[in-house]
Amino acid sequence: MRKRNESVTVEHERAAAAAPLDKGCSLRHSLRLPAASADTAMKRPLGRRAGLWFRLRKLMFWLLAVYVAIPFLVKLCPAIQAKLVFLNFVRVPYFIDLKRPQDQGLNHTCNYYLQPEEDVTIGVWHTVPAALWKSARGKDQLWFEDALGSSHPVILYLHGNAGTRGGDHRVELYKVLSSLGYHVVTFDYRGWGDSVGSPSERGMTYDALHVFDWIKARSGDNPVYIWGHSLGTGVATNLVRRLCERETPPDALILESPFTNIREEARSHPFSIYRYFPGFDWFFLDPITTSGIKFANDENVRYISCSLLILHAEDDPVVPFHLGKKLYNIAVTSRSFRDYKVQFVPFHTDLGYRHKYIYRSPELPRILR
């Protein structure tokens, strides 16, 4: 009995000793499963990162390919560069009716359409001086044309690229000039706004010449000034050079934010991401010249014989201030201005007038006088 009990006890002890071993095995086994799942969990983020990095590299490759391809595309298709110079396809503000200038707060403005050439029609706005505002209400085009003969000076305004004659900053300038007693005549070049035709430097200049002659035929002996802004300064100097050559100069030329010539402007433009690209001139500037676009203000001022006023903001982000200053230095030493006043008016950076807000200056009335 003792032996049997001892053997049973021994078996129980063996079983008890074996039980922890089985338990330990099962614990070790259970511990191995989380270790394997942890490895899998770590592999998943690594796989995601590798996939994200691959997609990022692919995107960077395509962006680089497009960046390199664009110069060749521009070189092969100079018309692209011409479009970028004119930006006539950008018609901000959108959804305005250019036939209704009163919608822009110009209640003393009439909309005309003139035809400089066959198949070319240009939209024109004529804003009378504020003193004639009440008389102008409800009047037709003939009344506005006759009003040009009243004893008020006339400003022919030539706007820059992009937008239309209804641009916000342009409208604000018309209001300021009207309040100072000027007629303001402005228009959209062929291809801009609701004007019909294809844009070109020659065409823009001819449009300006046509409108100037139209004004002179109705304004009598009233002074006529030409005001160009940005790209419009190139049109303005082209126009005034032709007028001086035919001995019918305007009474004064006003250039707001001017450049020297289109090549220097394109090279100095802050938004040009290709300025340091190898062969920049060959890829980008030569196609502009090939398209017949020069806007050579620096050359034109040598042939202009009338008073000249240059306005430029020091913080201009589109046409660098130093180009306006350089143009003034060329003009002031030119023999053609020997008997005429040439003035350069800078506007300090702190004023924040930038490229198109000089009309806000409280000094503008005094400067124009």
Short mmCIF file of C-alpha atoms in Angstrom, two decimals:
data_model
loop_
_atom_site.label_atom_id
_atom_site.label_comp_id
_atom_site.label_asym_id
_atom_site.label_seq_id
_atom_site.Cartn_x
_atom_site.Cartn_y
_atom_site.Cartn_z
CA MET A 1 0.00 0.00 0.00
CA ARG A 2 2.80 2.33 0.89
CA LYS A 3 4.55 1.55 -2.35
CA ARG A 4 1.35 2.10 -4.28
CA ASN A 5 0.70 5.37 -2.47
CA GLU A 6 4.28 6.46 -3.02
CA SER A 7 4.03 5.65 -6.69
CA VAL A 8 0.78 7.57 -6.93
CA THR A 9 2.37 10.47 -5.11
CA VAL A 10 5.33 10.35 -7.43
CA GLU A 11 3.01 10.33 -10.45
CA HIS A 12 1.10 13.31 -9.03
CA GLU A 13 4.35 15.18 -8.48
CA ARG A 14 5.49 14.36 -11.97
CA ALA A 15 2.18 15.53 -13.35
CA ALA A 16 2.39 18.71 -11.27
CA ALA A 17 5.93 19.29 -12.48
CA ALA A 18 4.89 18.64 -16.04
CA ALA A 19 1.93 21.04 -15.85
CA PRO A 20 4.00 24.22 -15.43
CA LEU A 21 6.16 23.10 -18.32
CA ASP A 22 3.11 22.79 -20.55
CA LYS A 23 1.84 26.10 -19.27
CA GLY A 24 5.20 27.67 -19.88
CA CYS A 25 5.24 26.30 -23.39
CA SER A 26 1.81 27.63 -24.04
CA LEU A 27 2.87 31.04 -22.66
CA ARG A 28 5.97 31.09 -24.77
CA HIS A 29 3.88 30.14 -27.73
CA SER A 30 1.40 32.89 -26.95
CA LEU A 31 4.26 35.37 -26.62
CA ARG A 32 5.57 34.51 -30.06
CA LEU A 33 2.31 35.49 -31.78
CA PRO A 34 2.39 39.21 -30.79
CA ALA A 35 6.06 39.36 -31.80
CA ALA A 36 5.17 38.20 -35.30
CA SER A 37 2.24 40.63 -35.56
CA ALA A 38 4.50 43.48 -34.39
CA ASP A 39 6.92 42.72 -37.22
CA THR A 40 4.04 42.82 -39.68
CA ALA A 41 2.78 46.10 -38.22
CA MET A 42 6.24 47.64 -38.60
CA LYS A 43 6.51 46.47 -42.20
CA ARG A 44 3.23 48.17 -43.16
CA PRO A 45 4.34 51.78 -42.34
CA LEU A 46 7.66 51.10 -44.01
CA GLY A 47 5.82 49.87 -47.08
CA ARG A 48 3.59 52.96 -47.06
CA ARG A 49 6.60 55.26 -46.73
CA ALA A 50 8.35 53.53 -49.60
CA GLY A 51 5.22 53.89 -51.75
CA LEU A 52 4.82 57.56 -50.82
CA TRP A 53 8.48 58.28 -51.56
CA PHE A 54 8.15 56.51 -54.93
CA ARG A 55 5.11 58.63 -55.85
CA LEU A 56 6.86 61.78 -54.68
CA ARG A 57 9.92 61.00 -56.78
CA LYS A 58 7.68 60.29 -59.76
CA LEU A 59 5.89 63.64 -59.29
CA MET A 60 9.21 65.49 -58.99
CA PHE A 61 10.44 63.79 -62.15
CA TRP A 62 7.38 64.90 -64.11
CA LEU A 63 7.59 68.45 -62.75
CA LEU A 64 11.24 68.59 -63.77
CA ALA A 65 10.38 67.23 -67.21
CA VAL A 66 7.67 69.89 -67.69
CA TYR A 67 10.01 72.62 -66.41
CA VAL A 68 12.67 71.62 -68.95
CA ALA A 69 10.17 71.09 -71.78
CA ILE A 70 8.51 74.53 -71.53
CA PRO A 71 11.51 76.53 -72.85
CA PHE A 72 11.69 74.28 -75.92
CA LEU A 73 7.94 74.60 -76.43
CA VAL A 74 8.15 78.40 -76.25
CA LYS A 75 11.07 78.42 -78.68
CA LEU A 76 9.18 76.28 -81.17
CA CYS A 77 5.94 78.30 -80.78
CA PRO A 78 6.75 82.02 -80.36
CA ALA A 79 3.01 82.77 -80.28
CA ILE A 80 2.97 81.36 -76.73
CA GLN A 81 5.42 84.00 -75.57
CA ALA A 82 3.38 86.71 -77.30
CA LYS A 83 0.30 85.53 -75.40
CA LEU A 84 2.24 85.77 -72.14
CA VAL A 85 3.28 89.34 -72.95
CA PHE A 86 -0.23 90.52 -73.83
CA LEU A 87 -2.29 88.34 -71.44
CA ASN A 88 -5.34 89.58 -73.33
CA PHE A 89 -7.12 86.29 -72.56
CA VAL A 90 -7.22 87.28 -68.86
CA ARG A 91 -10.39 89.35 -68.72
CA VAL A 92 -10.68 90.34 -65.07
CA PRO A 93 -12.98 91.37 -63.55
CA TYR A 94 -15.19 88.64 -64.96
CA PHE A 95 -18.88 88.85 -65.72
CA ILE A 96 -19.11 92.60 -66.28
CA ASP A 97 -20.96 94.16 -69.19
CA LEU A 98 -18.54 96.58 -70.86
CA LYS A 99 -21.49 98.18 -72.65
CA ARG A 100 -22.69 99.43 -69.26
CA PRO A 101 -19.93 101.47 -67.57
CA GLN A 102 -22.51 102.77 -65.12
CA ASP A 103 -22.44 99.33 -63.48
CA GLN A 104 -18.88 100.18 -62.40
CA GLY A 105 -19.97 103.47 -60.84
CA LEU A 106 -19.21 105.55 -63.97
CA ASN A 107 -22.62 107.23 -64.40
CA HIS A 108 -21.11 110.00 -66.54
CA THR A 109 -19.48 107.64 -69.04
CA CYS A 110 -20.53 106.62 -72.54
CA ASN A 111 -19.54 103.42 -74.36
CA TYR A 112 -18.56 103.73 -78.04
CA TYR A 113 -17.32 101.38 -80.74
CA LEU A 114 -14.80 102.62 -83.29
CA GLN A 115 -13.35 100.88 -86.34
CA PRO A 116 -9.63 101.59 -86.90
CA GLU A 117 -9.34 99.07 -89.72
CA GLU A 118 -11.53 96.68 -91.65
CA ASP A 119 -12.50 93.68 -89.49
CA VAL A 120 -11.25 95.50 -86.37
CA THR A 121 -13.63 97.04 -83.85
CA ILE A 122 -12.56 98.52 -80.51
CA GLY A 123 -14.65 99.34 -77.45
CA VAL A 124 -14.17 102.87 -76.05
CA TRP A 125 -15.24 104.55 -72.81
CA HIS A 126 -15.52 108.33 -72.56
CA THR A 127 -15.84 109.76 -69.05
CA VAL A 128 -16.63 113.48 -68.90
CA PRO A 129 -15.33 115.81 -66.13
CA ALA A 130 -17.24 115.58 -62.87
CA ALA A 131 -18.50 119.14 -63.43
CA LEU A 132 -20.56 117.81 -66.38
CA TRP A 133 -21.91 114.82 -64.46
CA LYS A 134 -25.50 116.11 -64.10
CA SER A 135 -25.64 117.29 -67.69
CA ALA A 136 -24.40 113.92 -68.95
CA ARG A 137 -27.21 111.87 -67.42
CA GLY A 138 -29.28 110.16 -70.08
CA LYS A 139 -27.37 111.72 -72.98
CA ASP A 140 -26.44 109.84 -76.15
CA GLN A 141 -23.12 109.39 -77.94
CA LEU A 142 -23.46 112.57 -80.00
CA TRP A 143 -23.73 114.66 -76.84
CA PHE A 144 -20.60 113.05 -75.39
CA GLU A 145 -18.68 113.63 -78.63
CA ASP A 146 -19.68 117.29 -78.65
CA ALA A 147 -18.67 117.56 -74.98
CA LEU A 148 -15.03 116.95 -75.99
CA GLY A 149 -15.09 120.48 -77.38
CA SER A 150 -15.88 121.97 -73.96
CA SER A 151 -13.13 123.88 -72.17
CA HIS A 152 -11.64 120.85 -70.40
CA PRO A 153 -8.39 119.00 -71.16
CA VAL A 154 -8.55 115.42 -72.43
CA ILE A 155 -6.51 112.40 -71.28
CA LEU A 156 -6.18 109.41 -73.59
CA TYR A 157 -5.50 106.49 -71.23
CA LEU A 158 -3.65 103.41 -72.55
CA HIS A 159 -3.95 100.50 -70.14
CA GLY A 160 -1.48 97.66 -69.55
CA ASN A 161 -1.73 93.96 -70.32
CA ALA A 162 -4.44 91.67 -68.94
CA GLY A 163 -7.90 92.77 -67.94
CA THR A 164 -10.09 95.27 -69.77
CA ARG A 165 -10.94 98.97 -69.70
CA GLY A 166 -13.26 98.02 -66.82
CA GLY A 167 -10.48 96.88 -64.46
CA ASP A 168 -10.97 98.02 -60.87
CA HIS A 169 -7.81 100.13 -60.52
CA ARG A 170 -8.41 101.65 -63.96
CA VAL A 171 -11.95 102.66 -63.09
CA GLU A 172 -10.70 104.30 -59.89
CA LEU A 173 -8.16 106.32 -61.90
CA TYR A 174 -10.88 107.50 -64.31
CA LYS A 175 -12.85 108.76 -61.32
CA VAL A 176 -9.86 110.63 -59.91
CA LEU A 177 -9.01 112.25 -63.25
CA SER A 178 -12.67 113.15 -63.85
CA SER A 179 -12.84 114.82 -60.43
CA LEU A 180 -9.79 116.90 -61.43
CA GLY A 181 -11.61 118.25 -64.47
CA TYR A 182 -10.37 115.97 -67.27
CA HIS A 183 -12.19 114.13 -70.00
CA VAL A 184 -10.91 110.54 -69.91
CA VAL A 185 -11.02 108.48 -73.09
CA THR A 186 -9.86 104.87 -72.83
CA PHE A 187 -10.31 101.76 -74.93
CA ASP A 188 -9.49 98.08 -75.22
CA TYR A 189 -6.94 97.24 -77.88
CA ARG A 190 -7.94 94.75 -80.56
CA GLY A 191 -8.18 91.33 -78.92
CA TRP A 192 -8.88 92.74 -75.43
CA GLY A 193 -12.26 92.90 -73.74
CA ASP A 194 -15.06 93.13 -76.31
CA SER A 195 -12.76 94.54 -79.02
CA VAL A 196 -12.46 92.47 -82.18
CA GLY A 197 -9.13 91.54 -83.78
CA SER A 198 -5.81 89.85 -83.06
CA PRO A 199 -3.34 91.58 -80.71
CA SER A 200 0.02 92.81 -81.97
CA GLU A 201 2.27 95.74 -81.14
CA ARG A 202 1.62 97.32 -84.53
CA GLY A 203 -2.14 96.85 -84.15
CA MET A 204 -2.22 98.28 -80.62
CA THR A 205 -0.27 101.34 -81.77
CA TYR A 206 -2.57 101.87 -84.74
CA ASP A 207 -5.64 101.59 -82.50
CA ALA A 208 -4.19 104.28 -80.22
CA LEU A 209 -3.42 106.52 -83.20
CA HIS A 210 -6.97 106.13 -84.50
CA VAL A 211 -8.49 107.08 -81.13
CA PHE A 212 -6.13 110.06 -80.77
CA ASP A 213 -7.14 111.39 -84.19
CA TRP A 214 -10.78 110.80 -83.31
CA ILE A 215 -10.33 112.90 -80.14
CA LYS A 216 -8.44 115.71 -81.92
CA ALA A 217 -11.19 115.96 -84.53
CA ARG A 218 -13.66 116.82 -81.74
CA SER A 219 -11.65 118.52 -78.98
CA GLY A 220 -10.71 121.69 -80.86
CA ASP A 221 -7.88 123.56 -79.14
CA ASN A 222 -8.27 121.77 -75.81
CA PRO A 223 -5.06 120.15 -74.51
CA VAL A 224 -4.76 116.42 -75.10
CA TYR A 225 -2.47 114.35 -72.87
CA ILE A 226 -1.50 110.71 -73.33
CA TRP A 227 -1.23 108.52 -70.24
CA GLY A 228 0.25 105.02 -70.52
CA HIS A 229 0.49 102.45 -67.75
CA SER A 230 2.81 99.41 -67.66
CA LEU A 231 2.64 97.73 -71.09
CA GLY A 232 0.57 100.74 -72.17
CA THR A 233 3.70 102.89 -71.79
CA GLY A 234 5.14 100.99 -74.75
CA VAL A 235 2.03 101.80 -76.80
CA ALA A 236 2.18 105.41 -75.59
CA THR A 237 5.78 106.04 -76.66
CA ASN A 238 5.15 104.30 -80.00
CA LEU A 239 2.17 106.59 -80.52
CA VAL A 240 3.84 109.82 -79.42
CA ARG A 241 6.92 109.11 -81.55
CA ARG A 242 4.69 108.80 -84.61
CA LEU A 243 2.79 111.96 -83.67
CA CYS A 244 6.04 113.90 -83.27
CA GLU A 245 7.33 112.59 -86.59
CA ARG A 246 4.21 113.93 -88.33
CA GLU A 247 4.48 117.15 -86.27
CA THR A 248 1.24 116.74 -84.32
CA PRO A 249 2.58 115.98 -80.83
CA PRO A 250 0.29 115.76 -77.78
CA ASP A 251 0.50 118.43 -75.10
CA ALA A 252 2.23 116.02 -72.68
CA LEU A 253 3.10 112.37 -72.16
CA ILE A 254 2.58 110.65 -68.80
CA LEU A 255 4.18 107.27 -68.20
CA GLU A 256 3.11 105.30 -65.12
CA SER A 257 5.31 102.32 -64.13
CA PRO A 258 7.30 102.31 -67.38
CA PHE A 259 10.11 100.01 -68.49
CA THR A 260 12.96 100.56 -70.94
CA ASN A 261 12.08 97.85 -73.45
CA ILE A 262 10.23 94.56 -73.38
CA ARG A 263 13.38 92.42 -73.30
CA GLU A 264 14.73 94.14 -70.19
CA GLU A 265 11.32 94.00 -68.58
CA ALA A 266 11.00 90.24 -69.26
CA ARG A 267 14.51 89.66 -67.93
CA SER A 268 13.83 91.70 -64.78
CA HIS A 269 10.30 90.48 -64.13
CA PRO A 270 10.14 89.09 -60.57
CA PHE A 271 7.73 86.33 -61.68
CA SER A 272 10.13 84.90 -64.25
CA ILE A 273 11.12 81.50 -62.88
CA TYR A 274 13.46 80.92 -65.84
CA ARG A 275 15.65 83.97 -65.35
CA TYR A 276 18.66 81.82 -64.48
CA PHE A 277 17.86 79.05 -66.92
CA PRO A 278 20.76 78.37 -69.34
CA GLY A 279 20.05 80.11 -72.64
CA PHE A 280 17.24 82.27 -71.19
CA ASP A 281 17.62 84.93 -73.89
CA TRP A 282 17.59 82.39 -76.71
CA PHE A 283 14.62 80.44 -75.33
CA PHE A 284 12.42 83.29 -74.09
CA LEU A 285 13.54 86.73 -75.25
CA ASP A 286 14.35 85.96 -78.88
CA PRO A 287 10.83 84.55 -79.50
CA ILE A 288 9.39 87.87 -78.29
CA THR A 289 11.49 89.75 -80.84
CA THR A 290 10.60 87.15 -83.50
CA SER A 291 6.93 87.92 -82.82
CA GLY A 292 7.59 91.59 -83.65
CA ILE A 293 7.24 92.78 -80.04
CA LYS A 294 9.74 95.43 -78.93
CA PHE A 295 7.96 98.24 -77.05
CA ALA A 296 11.25 100.12 -77.11
CA ASN A 297 10.57 103.03 -74.76
CA ASP A 298 14.28 103.73 -74.42
CA GLU A 299 14.60 104.20 -78.17
CA ASN A 300 11.32 106.07 -78.64
CA VAL A 301 12.04 108.79 -76.07
CA ARG A 302 14.96 109.95 -78.24
CA TYR A 303 12.42 111.01 -80.88
CA ILE A 304 9.74 112.55 -78.65
CA SER A 305 9.33 116.32 -78.39
CA CYS A 306 6.79 117.16 -75.68
CA SER A 307 6.69 117.42 -71.90
CA LEU A 308 7.24 114.10 -70.13
CA LEU A 309 6.14 112.99 -66.66
CA ILE A 310 7.19 109.60 -65.25
CA LEU A 311 5.46 108.13 -62.19
CA HIS A 312 6.86 105.01 -60.50
CA ALA A 313 6.43 103.33 -57.12
CA GLU A 314 9.59 102.03 -55.46
CA ASP A 315 7.79 98.85 -54.36
CA ASP A 316 6.48 97.98 -57.84
CA PRO A 317 6.62 94.15 -58.01
CA VAL A 318 5.87 93.91 -61.75
CA VAL A 319 8.00 96.57 -63.43
CA PRO A 320 11.09 97.12 -61.27
CA PHE A 321 11.63 100.71 -60.14
CA HIS A 322 15.15 100.83 -61.56
CA LEU A 323 13.79 100.45 -65.12
CA GLY A 324 11.64 103.57 -64.76
CA LYS A 325 14.60 105.47 -63.34
CA LYS A 326 16.81 104.25 -66.19
CA LEU A 327 14.26 105.43 -68.75
CA TYR A 328 14.17 108.87 -67.11
CA ASN A 329 17.97 109.12 -67.28
CA ILE A 330 17.85 108.33 -71.00
CA ALA A 331 15.10 110.87 -71.65
CA VAL A 332 16.59 113.70 -69.61
CA THR A 333 19.83 113.56 -71.64
CA SER A 334 18.07 113.30 -75.00
CA ARG A 335 18.27 116.27 -77.35
CA SER A 336 14.61 115.88 -78.28
CA PHE A 337 13.60 117.03 -74.77
CA ARG A 338 15.96 119.99 -74.81
CA ASP A 339 13.09 122.51 -74.87
CA TYR A 340 10.63 120.50 -72.78
CA LYS A 341 10.20 119.60 -69.15
CA VAL A 342 11.07 116.06 -68.09
CA GLN A 343 10.06 115.07 -64.56
CA PHE A 344 10.42 111.85 -62.56
CA VAL A 345 8.21 111.38 -59.49
CA PRO A 346 9.01 108.39 -57.25
CA PHE A 347 6.61 107.06 -54.61
CA HIS A 348 8.21 105.66 -51.47
CA THR A 349 7.82 101.99 -50.57
CA ASP A 350 6.03 102.87 -47.32
CA LEU A 351 3.08 104.24 -49.32
CA GLY A 352 2.32 100.77 -50.70
CA TYR A 353 1.25 101.93 -54.17
CA ARG A 354 3.04 99.01 -55.84
CA HIS A 355 2.20 98.55 -59.54
CA LYS A 356 -1.26 100.01 -59.94
CA TYR A 357 -2.32 102.14 -56.99
CA ILE A 358 -0.60 105.46 -57.65
CA TYR A 359 -4.06 106.93 -58.23
CA ARG A 360 -4.47 106.84 -54.44
CA SER A 361 -1.79 109.47 -53.92
CA PRO A 362 -3.18 112.71 -52.46
CA GLU A 363 -0.27 114.45 -54.25
CA LEU A 364 -1.50 113.43 -57.71
CA PRO A 365 -3.60 116.60 -58.34
CA ARG A 366 -0.59 118.80 -57.53
CA ILE A 367 1.75 116.66 -59.64
CA LEU A 368 -0.54 116.87 -62.67
CA ARG A 369 -0.95 120.61 -62.33
#
